[in-house]
Coordinates of C-alpha atoms in Angstrom, one line a residue:
Chain A
M286 CA -4.4 -80.2 -162.5
K287 CA -0.2 -80.0 -161.3
I288 CA 1.7 -81.5 -158.3
H289 CA 3.9 -79.5 -156.6
I290 CA 7.0 -81.0 -154.8
D291 CA 8.9 -79.2 -152.2
E292 CA 12.0 -80.5 -152.4
D293 CA 13.4 -79.1 -149.4
K294 CA 10.6 -80.5 -147.4
C295 CA 10.7 -84.0 -148.9
T296 CA 12.7 -86.9 -147.6
G297 CA 11.8 -89.5 -149.5
H298 CA 9.4 -91.7 -147.4
G299 CA 8.0 -92.9 -150.4
V300 CA 3.9 -92.8 -149.4
C301 CA 3.1 -90.7 -152.5
E302 CA 5.1 -93.8 -154.3
A303 CA 3.3 -96.4 -152.5
I304 CA -0.6 -94.7 -153.2
R305 CA 0.6 -94.1 -157.2
E306 CA 3.7 -95.6 -158.3
D307 CA 2.8 -94.5 -162.0
V308 CA 3.3 -91.1 -161.1
F309 CA 5.7 -91.4 -157.9
E310 CA 9.5 -92.1 -157.6
V311 CA 11.8 -91.8 -155.3
G312 CA 14.9 -90.9 -157.1
D313 CA 18.6 -91.5 -156.5
D314 CA 18.7 -88.3 -154.7
G315 CA 16.3 -89.1 -151.9
V316 CA 13.3 -87.2 -152.8
A317 CA 10.4 -87.8 -154.7
H318 CA 9.9 -86.8 -158.7
L319 CA 6.7 -87.3 -161.2
I320 CA 7.1 -89.4 -163.4
T321 CA 4.7 -88.4 -165.5
E322 CA 2.9 -85.5 -166.9
E323 CA -0.6 -86.5 -167.5
L324 CA -2.5 -86.0 -164.1
T325 CA -6.0 -86.9 -165.6
E326 CA -9.7 -85.8 -163.2
D327 CA -9.6 -89.6 -162.5
M328 CA -6.8 -89.6 -160.4
R329 CA -7.4 -86.8 -158.1
E330 CA -8.7 -88.6 -155.2
D331 CA -5.0 -90.5 -155.4
L332 CA -3.2 -87.5 -155.4
Q333 CA -5.1 -85.7 -153.0
D334 CA -4.3 -88.6 -150.4
A335 CA -0.9 -88.8 -151.7
C336 CA -0.8 -85.1 -150.5
D337 CA -2.6 -85.3 -147.5
Q338 CA -0.8 -88.6 -145.9
C339 CA 2.5 -86.6 -147.1
P340 CA 4.9 -87.1 -143.8
T341 CA 6.7 -83.9 -144.0
Q342 CA 3.9 -82.2 -146.2
A343 CA 5.8 -81.7 -149.4
L344 CA 3.3 -82.4 -151.8
R345 CA 0.3 -80.0 -153.0
L346 CA -2.0 -80.4 -155.8
E347 CA -3.0 -77.6 -157.6
G348 CA -5.6 -76.7 -159.9
Chain B
M290 CA -3.6 -85.8 -106.9
S291 CA -0.5 -86.5 -105.5
R292 CA 1.8 -83.8 -103.6
P293 CA 4.0 -81.9 -106.1
T294 CA 8.3 -82.0 -104.8
N295 CA 9.7 -79.2 -104.9
E296 CA 11.5 -79.5 -108.4
S297 CA 8.0 -80.1 -110.1
P298 CA 6.4 -77.6 -111.7
R299 CA 2.7 -79.1 -111.0
P300 CA 1.4 -82.2 -109.2
Y301 CA 1.6 -85.5 -110.8
D302 CA -0.8 -87.6 -111.7
P303 CA -1.6 -90.7 -109.7
V304 CA -1.6 -93.1 -112.6
D305 CA 2.1 -95.0 -112.4
L306 CA 3.6 -94.9 -115.9
S307 CA 7.0 -94.3 -114.0
S308 CA 8.2 -97.4 -111.8
R309 CA 10.4 -100.1 -112.9
A310 CA 7.4 -102.6 -111.6
F311 CA 4.6 -100.7 -114.2
W312 CA 7.3 -101.9 -116.9
A313 CA 7.9 -105.3 -115.8
G314 CA 4.4 -105.6 -115.7
T315 CA 1.7 -107.2 -118.8
D316 CA 0.3 -105.8 -121.6
T317 CA -2.8 -106.3 -120.1
E318 CA -1.7 -104.6 -116.7
R319 CA -0.7 -101.5 -118.8
E320 CA -3.1 -101.3 -121.2
T321 CA -5.7 -100.7 -117.9
A322 CA -3.7 -97.6 -116.8
F323 CA -3.2 -96.0 -120.2
A324 CA -7.4 -96.7 -120.7
E325 CA -7.8 -94.6 -117.9
L326 CA -5.5 -91.7 -118.8
R327 CA -7.1 -92.3 -122.5
A328 CA -10.8 -91.8 -121.1
K329 CA -10.3 -88.8 -118.3
R330 CA -7.0 -87.5 -118.4
P331 CA -5.5 -87.9 -121.7
V332 CA -2.7 -85.4 -121.7
S333 CA -0.9 -85.8 -117.9
W334 CA 2.2 -85.2 -115.8
H335 CA 4.1 -87.4 -114.2
R336 CA 6.9 -88.4 -112.2
P337 CA 10.2 -89.0 -113.7
L338 CA 11.2 -92.7 -114.5
E339 CA 11.9 -94.9 -111.5
D340 CA 15.7 -96.4 -111.4
L341 CA 17.7 -94.6 -114.3
L342 CA 20.5 -95.7 -115.4
F343 CA 22.1 -92.3 -115.3
T344 CA 20.4 -89.6 -113.3
D345 CA 19.6 -86.5 -115.2
P346 CA 19.5 -84.2 -112.3
N347 CA 17.3 -81.7 -114.5
D348 CA 14.8 -84.2 -115.2
T349 CA 11.4 -83.3 -113.0
G350 CA 8.7 -85.6 -114.7
F351 CA 7.4 -86.1 -118.6
W352 CA 4.0 -85.4 -120.5
A353 CA 2.2 -88.7 -121.4
I354 CA 0.6 -88.3 -124.7
V355 CA -1.9 -91.9 -124.6
R356 CA -4.6 -90.8 -127.2
H357 CA -4.6 -92.1 -130.9
A358 CA -5.0 -88.7 -132.4
D359 CA -2.8 -86.4 -129.9
L360 CA 0.1 -88.9 -130.9
V361 CA -0.5 -88.2 -134.8
E362 CA -0.7 -84.5 -133.9
A363 CA 2.4 -84.8 -131.7
T364 CA 4.0 -86.0 -134.5
K365 CA 3.0 -83.9 -137.0
R366 CA 4.1 -80.9 -134.9
H367 CA 8.1 -81.6 -135.4
E368 CA 8.9 -77.9 -134.8
D369 CA 7.2 -77.8 -131.2
L370 CA 8.3 -81.6 -130.2
I371 CA 11.5 -81.9 -131.3
S372 CA 13.8 -85.2 -131.3
G373 CA 17.2 -83.7 -131.3
E374 CA 17.0 -83.5 -127.2
G375 CA 16.9 -87.6 -127.2
I376 CA 14.0 -90.0 -128.4
L377 CA 13.9 -92.9 -125.2
M378 CA 12.1 -92.3 -122.1
E379 CA 15.4 -93.5 -120.2
S380 CA 18.4 -90.9 -119.7
L381 CA 21.6 -91.6 -120.4
P382 CA 25.0 -90.1 -120.8
P383 CA 25.1 -87.8 -123.8
E384 CA 28.4 -89.7 -125.4
L385 CA 26.0 -92.5 -125.5
L386 CA 23.0 -91.1 -127.2
E387 CA 25.6 -89.1 -130.0
A388 CA 26.5 -92.9 -130.7
G389 CA 23.7 -94.8 -131.2
Q390 CA 20.7 -92.4 -132.6
S391 CA 21.7 -90.5 -135.5
I392 CA 18.5 -89.2 -137.8
I393 CA 16.1 -90.6 -135.2
A394 CA 17.2 -88.0 -132.9
M395 CA 17.6 -84.8 -135.0
D396 CA 15.6 -82.1 -136.5
P397 CA 15.1 -80.5 -139.7
P398 CA 17.2 -79.4 -142.1
R399 CA 19.9 -81.7 -140.8
H400 CA 17.6 -84.6 -140.4
S401 CA 16.0 -84.3 -143.9
K402 CA 19.4 -84.3 -145.7
L403 CA 21.3 -87.2 -144.1
R404 CA 17.8 -89.4 -144.3
R405 CA 17.7 -88.7 -148.0
L406 CA 21.5 -90.6 -148.3
I407 CA 19.6 -93.6 -147.8
S408 CA 15.4 -93.1 -148.7
K409 CA 16.0 -94.7 -151.9
A410 CA 16.7 -98.0 -150.8
F411 CA 13.7 -98.5 -148.7
T412 CA 10.9 -97.0 -151.2
P413 CA 7.9 -99.4 -152.4
K414 CA 9.6 -100.3 -155.6
Q415 CA 12.8 -100.8 -154.0
M416 CA 11.2 -103.3 -152.1
K417 CA 10.0 -105.2 -155.2
R418 CA 13.1 -105.5 -156.8
I419 CA 14.7 -107.1 -153.6
E420 CA 11.5 -109.3 -153.1
D421 CA 13.3 -112.5 -154.4
R422 CA 16.2 -111.8 -152.3
I423 CA 13.8 -111.7 -149.1
R424 CA 12.1 -114.6 -150.0
A425 CA 15.3 -116.7 -150.1
N426 CA 16.8 -115.3 -147.2
A427 CA 12.9 -116.8 -145.4
R428 CA 12.9 -119.9 -147.1
M429 CA 16.9 -121.1 -146.0
I430 CA 15.3 -119.8 -142.5
V431 CA 12.7 -122.2 -143.0
D432 CA 14.8 -125.1 -144.3
D433 CA 17.1 -124.9 -141.3
L434 CA 14.3 -124.8 -138.8
A435 CA 11.9 -127.4 -140.4
P436 CA 13.9 -130.4 -139.6
K437 CA 14.0 -129.5 -135.8
G438 CA 10.6 -130.4 -134.5
E439 CA 11.0 -127.8 -131.8
A440 CA 13.1 -124.4 -131.6
D441 CA 13.3 -121.2 -129.7
F442 CA 11.1 -119.4 -132.2
V443 CA 12.9 -116.1 -131.7
A444 CA 16.7 -116.9 -132.4
E445 CA 16.0 -119.5 -135.2
C446 CA 13.4 -118.0 -136.6
A447 CA 11.9 -113.8 -135.5
A448 CA 15.5 -112.9 -135.6
L449 CA 17.0 -114.3 -138.2
M450 CA 15.0 -112.4 -140.9
P451 CA 15.4 -109.3 -140.0
M452 CA 19.1 -109.9 -139.5
H453 CA 20.2 -111.3 -142.8
N454 CA 18.0 -108.7 -144.7
I455 CA 19.2 -105.2 -142.7
C456 CA 22.5 -107.0 -143.7
D457 CA 21.8 -108.1 -147.2
M458 CA 20.7 -104.0 -147.2
M459 CA 23.7 -102.5 -145.7
G460 CA 26.9 -105.1 -147.0
I461 CA 27.5 -106.3 -143.8
P462 CA 29.6 -110.1 -144.3
Y463 CA 27.9 -112.8 -143.5
A464 CA 30.6 -114.3 -140.9
D465 CA 29.6 -111.2 -138.9
R466 CA 26.0 -110.7 -138.8
Q467 CA 24.9 -112.9 -135.8
K468 CA 27.7 -110.6 -133.6
V469 CA 26.2 -107.3 -135.0
A470 CA 22.6 -108.2 -134.2
H471 CA 23.7 -109.7 -131.0
E472 CA 25.3 -106.4 -130.1
A473 CA 23.0 -104.2 -131.5
A474 CA 20.3 -105.8 -129.0
M475 CA 22.3 -104.4 -126.1
P476 CA 21.0 -100.8 -126.1
T477 CA 17.5 -102.0 -126.3
G478 CA 17.8 -104.5 -123.4
V479 CA 19.9 -101.8 -121.1
S480 CA 17.0 -102.5 -118.5
D481 CA 17.1 -106.3 -118.9
P482 CA 19.8 -108.2 -117.0
D483 CA 19.4 -111.2 -118.9
V484 CA 20.2 -109.5 -121.8
V485 CA 23.3 -107.2 -121.0
G486 CA 24.1 -109.0 -118.3
E487 CA 25.3 -108.7 -114.7
G488 CA 27.9 -105.7 -114.9
D489 CA 27.4 -102.1 -115.2
P490 CA 24.9 -101.6 -117.9
V491 CA 26.4 -98.6 -118.9
Q492 CA 29.6 -99.9 -119.4
R493 CA 28.3 -103.0 -121.8
L494 CA 26.3 -100.0 -124.2
F495 CA 29.7 -98.4 -124.2
E496 CA 31.4 -101.6 -125.5
A497 CA 28.3 -102.2 -128.0
A498 CA 28.8 -99.0 -129.6
G499 CA 32.7 -99.4 -129.6
Y500 CA 32.3 -102.6 -131.7
L501 CA 29.7 -101.2 -134.1
H502 CA 31.7 -97.9 -134.8
D503 CA 34.5 -100.2 -135.2
M504 CA 32.7 -102.3 -137.5
A505 CA 31.2 -99.4 -139.5
K506 CA 34.3 -97.4 -139.7
R507 CA 36.1 -100.5 -141.4
L508 CA 33.5 -101.4 -143.7
A509 CA 32.9 -97.2 -144.9
A510 CA 37.0 -97.5 -145.6
Q511 CA 36.6 -100.3 -148.0
R512 CA 33.6 -99.0 -149.7
R513 CA 35.3 -96.0 -150.5
D514 CA 37.9 -98.1 -152.6
E515 CA 35.4 -100.7 -153.4
P516 CA 31.9 -98.7 -153.8
G517 CA 28.9 -101.4 -153.9
D518 CA 25.3 -101.1 -153.9
D519 CA 24.6 -101.0 -150.4
L520 CA 23.9 -98.7 -147.7
I521 CA 27.1 -98.3 -146.3
T522 CA 28.4 -97.3 -149.5
A523 CA 25.8 -94.7 -150.0
L524 CA 26.8 -93.6 -146.4
A525 CA 30.6 -93.4 -147.0
V526 CA 30.5 -91.8 -150.1
S527 CA 27.8 -89.0 -150.3
E528 CA 27.9 -85.6 -149.3
V529 CA 25.9 -83.4 -147.2
D530 CA 26.2 -79.8 -147.0
G531 CA 29.1 -80.2 -149.2
A532 CA 31.1 -82.6 -146.9
R533 CA 30.9 -86.2 -146.4
L534 CA 29.8 -87.8 -143.4
T535 CA 32.5 -88.2 -140.3
D536 CA 33.4 -91.8 -139.2
D537 CA 31.4 -91.3 -135.9
E538 CA 28.2 -90.3 -138.2
I539 CA 28.6 -92.9 -140.5
G540 CA 29.1 -95.2 -137.0
A541 CA 26.0 -94.0 -135.0
F542 CA 23.8 -94.3 -138.5
F543 CA 25.1 -97.8 -138.7
V544 CA 24.2 -98.1 -135.2
L545 CA 20.6 -96.6 -135.9
L546 CA 19.9 -98.7 -139.0
C547 CA 21.6 -102.1 -137.1
I548 CA 18.8 -101.7 -134.3
A549 CA 16.0 -100.3 -136.2
G550 CA 16.2 -103.2 -138.7
N551 CA 16.9 -106.1 -136.6
D552 CA 14.9 -105.7 -133.0
T553 CA 11.4 -103.9 -134.4
T554 CA 10.6 -107.0 -136.9
R555 CA 11.8 -109.5 -134.7
Q556 CA 9.1 -108.7 -132.1
S557 CA 6.5 -108.1 -134.7
T558 CA 6.9 -111.7 -135.9
S559 CA 7.5 -113.3 -132.6
H560 CA 3.8 -111.8 -131.4
A561 CA 2.3 -112.4 -134.2
M562 CA 3.3 -116.1 -134.2
K563 CA 2.2 -116.2 -130.7
A564 CA -1.5 -114.0 -131.5
L565 CA -1.8 -117.2 -134.5
T566 CA -1.4 -119.4 -131.7
D567 CA -3.9 -118.1 -129.5
H568 CA -6.3 -117.6 -131.9
P569 CA -6.8 -120.3 -134.2
A570 CA -10.4 -119.4 -135.9
Q571 CA -8.0 -115.9 -136.9
R572 CA -5.3 -118.1 -138.0
A573 CA -7.8 -120.8 -140.3
W574 CA -9.4 -117.2 -141.7
L575 CA -6.0 -116.7 -142.8
M576 CA -5.2 -119.4 -144.4
A577 CA -8.5 -120.0 -146.2
D578 CA -7.0 -117.6 -148.5
F579 CA -3.1 -116.1 -147.9
D580 CA -2.8 -114.4 -150.6
G581 CA -5.9 -112.5 -150.4
R582 CA -5.7 -111.5 -147.0
I583 CA -1.8 -111.1 -145.8
T584 CA -1.2 -108.1 -146.6
G585 CA -4.3 -106.6 -144.3
A586 CA -3.2 -108.8 -141.7
V587 CA 0.5 -107.6 -141.6
E588 CA -1.3 -104.4 -140.6
E589 CA -2.7 -106.3 -137.7
F590 CA 0.6 -108.3 -136.7
V591 CA 2.1 -104.9 -136.0
R592 CA -1.0 -102.9 -134.3
W593 CA -1.6 -105.9 -131.9
A594 CA 2.8 -105.9 -131.4
T595 CA 3.4 -102.4 -131.4
P596 CA 6.9 -103.7 -131.0
I597 CA 7.9 -99.6 -130.2
M598 CA 5.9 -98.9 -127.1
T599 CA 7.5 -95.1 -126.2
F600 CA 9.2 -92.3 -128.4
R601 CA 10.2 -88.8 -126.4
R602 CA 10.1 -85.5 -128.0
T603 CA 10.7 -82.3 -125.8
A604 CA 8.9 -79.1 -126.2
A605 CA 10.4 -76.5 -127.9
R606 CA 9.1 -73.5 -126.5
D607 CA 5.8 -73.5 -124.4
I608 CA 2.9 -74.7 -126.4
E609 CA -1.1 -75.8 -125.7
F610 CA -1.6 -79.5 -126.6
G611 CA -4.9 -80.7 -125.5
G612 CA -5.7 -78.4 -123.1
Q613 CA -2.4 -78.4 -121.1
T614 CA 0.5 -76.0 -121.5
I615 CA 3.7 -77.9 -122.1
R616 CA 6.4 -75.9 -120.9
S617 CA 9.6 -75.3 -123.1
G618 CA 12.2 -78.1 -122.2
E619 CA 9.8 -80.4 -120.8
K620 CA 9.6 -84.0 -122.0
V621 CA 6.5 -85.7 -123.8
I622 CA 6.7 -89.0 -124.2
L623 CA 4.2 -90.9 -127.0
F624 CA 2.8 -94.2 -125.6
Y625 CA 2.5 -96.3 -129.2
S626 CA 0.8 -98.7 -127.2
S627 CA -1.9 -96.9 -126.0
A628 CA -2.7 -95.0 -129.1
N629 CA -2.9 -98.7 -130.7
R630 CA -5.6 -99.8 -128.2
D631 CA -7.6 -96.1 -128.5
E632 CA -11.9 -97.5 -128.5
T633 CA -12.2 -94.1 -130.6
V634 CA -10.2 -95.3 -133.5
F635 CA -10.5 -99.3 -133.4
D636 CA -13.1 -101.4 -132.7
R637 CA -12.9 -104.2 -130.0
P638 CA -9.5 -103.0 -129.9
N639 CA -8.1 -105.6 -127.8
E640 CA -9.2 -108.5 -129.8
F641 CA -7.0 -109.5 -132.0
D642 CA -9.0 -109.2 -136.0
L643 CA -7.3 -109.8 -139.1
S644 CA -9.6 -108.7 -140.8
R645 CA -9.9 -105.1 -139.4
D646 CA -10.3 -102.7 -142.2
P647 CA -9.6 -99.6 -141.7
N648 CA -6.4 -100.1 -139.6
P649 CA -4.8 -96.8 -138.6
H650 CA -2.7 -98.2 -136.1
V651 CA 0.7 -96.1 -135.5
G652 CA 3.3 -99.2 -135.2
F653 CA 5.2 -97.5 -137.7
G654 CA 4.6 -94.0 -136.5
G655 CA 2.0 -91.1 -136.8
N656 CA 3.0 -90.7 -140.0
G657 CA 4.9 -87.2 -139.3
I658 CA 9.1 -86.8 -140.7
H659 CA 10.0 -89.7 -138.2
H660 CA 7.8 -92.1 -139.6
C661 CA 9.4 -95.3 -140.2
L662 CA 11.9 -95.6 -142.8
G663 CA 11.9 -99.4 -142.9
N664 CA 7.8 -99.8 -143.1
Q665 CA 8.0 -101.3 -146.5
L666 CA 11.1 -103.3 -145.8
A667 CA 9.3 -104.7 -142.6
R668 CA 5.2 -105.1 -144.3
T669 CA 7.7 -107.1 -147.0
Q670 CA 9.6 -109.8 -144.6
L671 CA 6.3 -110.1 -142.4
R672 CA 4.2 -111.4 -145.4
V673 CA 6.9 -113.3 -147.1
L674 CA 8.3 -114.9 -144.2
F675 CA 4.8 -115.8 -142.5
D676 CA 4.2 -117.6 -146.2
E677 CA 6.8 -119.8 -146.0
L678 CA 6.5 -120.0 -142.2
L679 CA 2.5 -121.3 -142.2
H680 CA 2.5 -122.9 -145.5
R681 CA 5.6 -125.3 -144.7
L682 CA 4.9 -125.9 -141.1
P683 CA 1.0 -125.6 -141.2
D684 CA 0.6 -126.5 -137.5
I685 CA 3.5 -125.1 -135.6
Q686 CA 2.1 -123.4 -132.2
A687 CA 4.4 -121.0 -129.7
G688 CA 4.7 -121.3 -126.2
E689 CA 4.6 -118.8 -123.5
P690 CA 7.3 -116.0 -124.1
D691 CA 9.9 -115.0 -121.9
L692 CA 9.2 -111.0 -122.3
L693 CA 12.1 -108.4 -122.1
N694 CA 11.8 -105.9 -119.2
A695 CA 11.8 -102.6 -120.9
N696 CA 10.1 -99.6 -121.6
F697 CA 10.8 -99.4 -125.4
I698 CA 10.8 -102.2 -126.9
H699 CA 8.1 -104.0 -126.6
G700 CA 10.5 -107.5 -126.6
I701 CA 10.0 -111.4 -126.6
K702 CA 13.4 -112.5 -125.6
R703 CA 13.0 -116.5 -126.4
M704 CA 9.8 -118.6 -127.3
P705 CA 9.3 -122.1 -127.6
C706 CA 7.4 -123.2 -131.1
T707 CA 6.8 -127.1 -131.8
F708 CA 5.7 -128.4 -135.0
T709 CA 5.5 -132.0 -136.8
P710 CA 9.3 -131.8 -138.4
Q711 CA 9.8 -131.9 -142.2
R712 CA 12.5 -133.4 -144.2

């Protein structure tokens, strides 16, 4: 399972960070970054939520 | 259906959303009109807004989007429905729009690049970092209020909380804060002589924009010499596409932050105080487990208040929307107050229910690219301020609000409050 962040679309709303602060963090560049590589199956629902709720449709869950 | 005028491409809907009288009326009266449209004609064409400050000769009317699902869809179709042609129902001279709207009236890619300059300052993690500062402001405000026993809730409480917090974040000196907040209230109060005075309101707007732009220019110059950890510094020293923002761009961004930072949380706070007074059972339910219930309650505060009632979009091309064909260049108005009372989304939408869950209100927007930048800040401020207020002044009651006459901000100008003084 992987998350792809489209940095051209992301504007750092932080919706993903609000859903999973242990996975996402908006950086000083104003764009969301992954702060862990370890995405586990029990996170899937939250990660899908983060993708669905992203205001700029910048997140994609793969795998 | 009424007869079309010469210019209108189609007949106007008989429901009035355009007159001064409609916007001077009460929420309940407006909701009656919205409910009829939601049920029968969810995407409808209306005559131009009456009594404009500035006449746009090309204005033939506007489309009204009133259902929750349609509003959410409209905010997500940002390529079809653009913001760059303006975001207010009201037409204003282009130089004023340029001076005061910044990213809220921009489209990608410029919008995305400018918004990123400051987005880090408003994230959930950043709010946790500054929560102590936000709480200190709430305590200071309630400390000052507590001995009085009676006060104007707006001026002496609701307006102060967002003013101090956004000014802390921007780095605006203490002495300038009241004046900045006062001038920033002009654009959203422009249709109310009680706010802008008896003179020419457009002239007054130019004065307010001038004051705020001068302030932004002065602060930006200071921060280039002595950078701080604040939003002005972020705007003053950052580069976009290899160039620093101009003074005019920084000024416009500053005006937007001052308006959005001051005038929205202020209204949500005032409307929430009134609702808590009018619904004692809801208040008692909240106070029975404040820490466990306030997060959900804040969502209902914002739904109930809907501090911004409308935003405008403009069709970038001919589009199909909700069974209608919207022509390129036509104005589309999103009615947030209507979407937040949509009976297909909210059970008993006209009841103030702090236990409402889920509460997918659109008080911060429909989750599109212009979704409220300060939503986490607003939520934190409401939670912290009502914590201090309702625990320190447990019998505080609001009196009758004096409502702002406007179609953009759902405003309360003044509202008395009384409580047993605490020393």
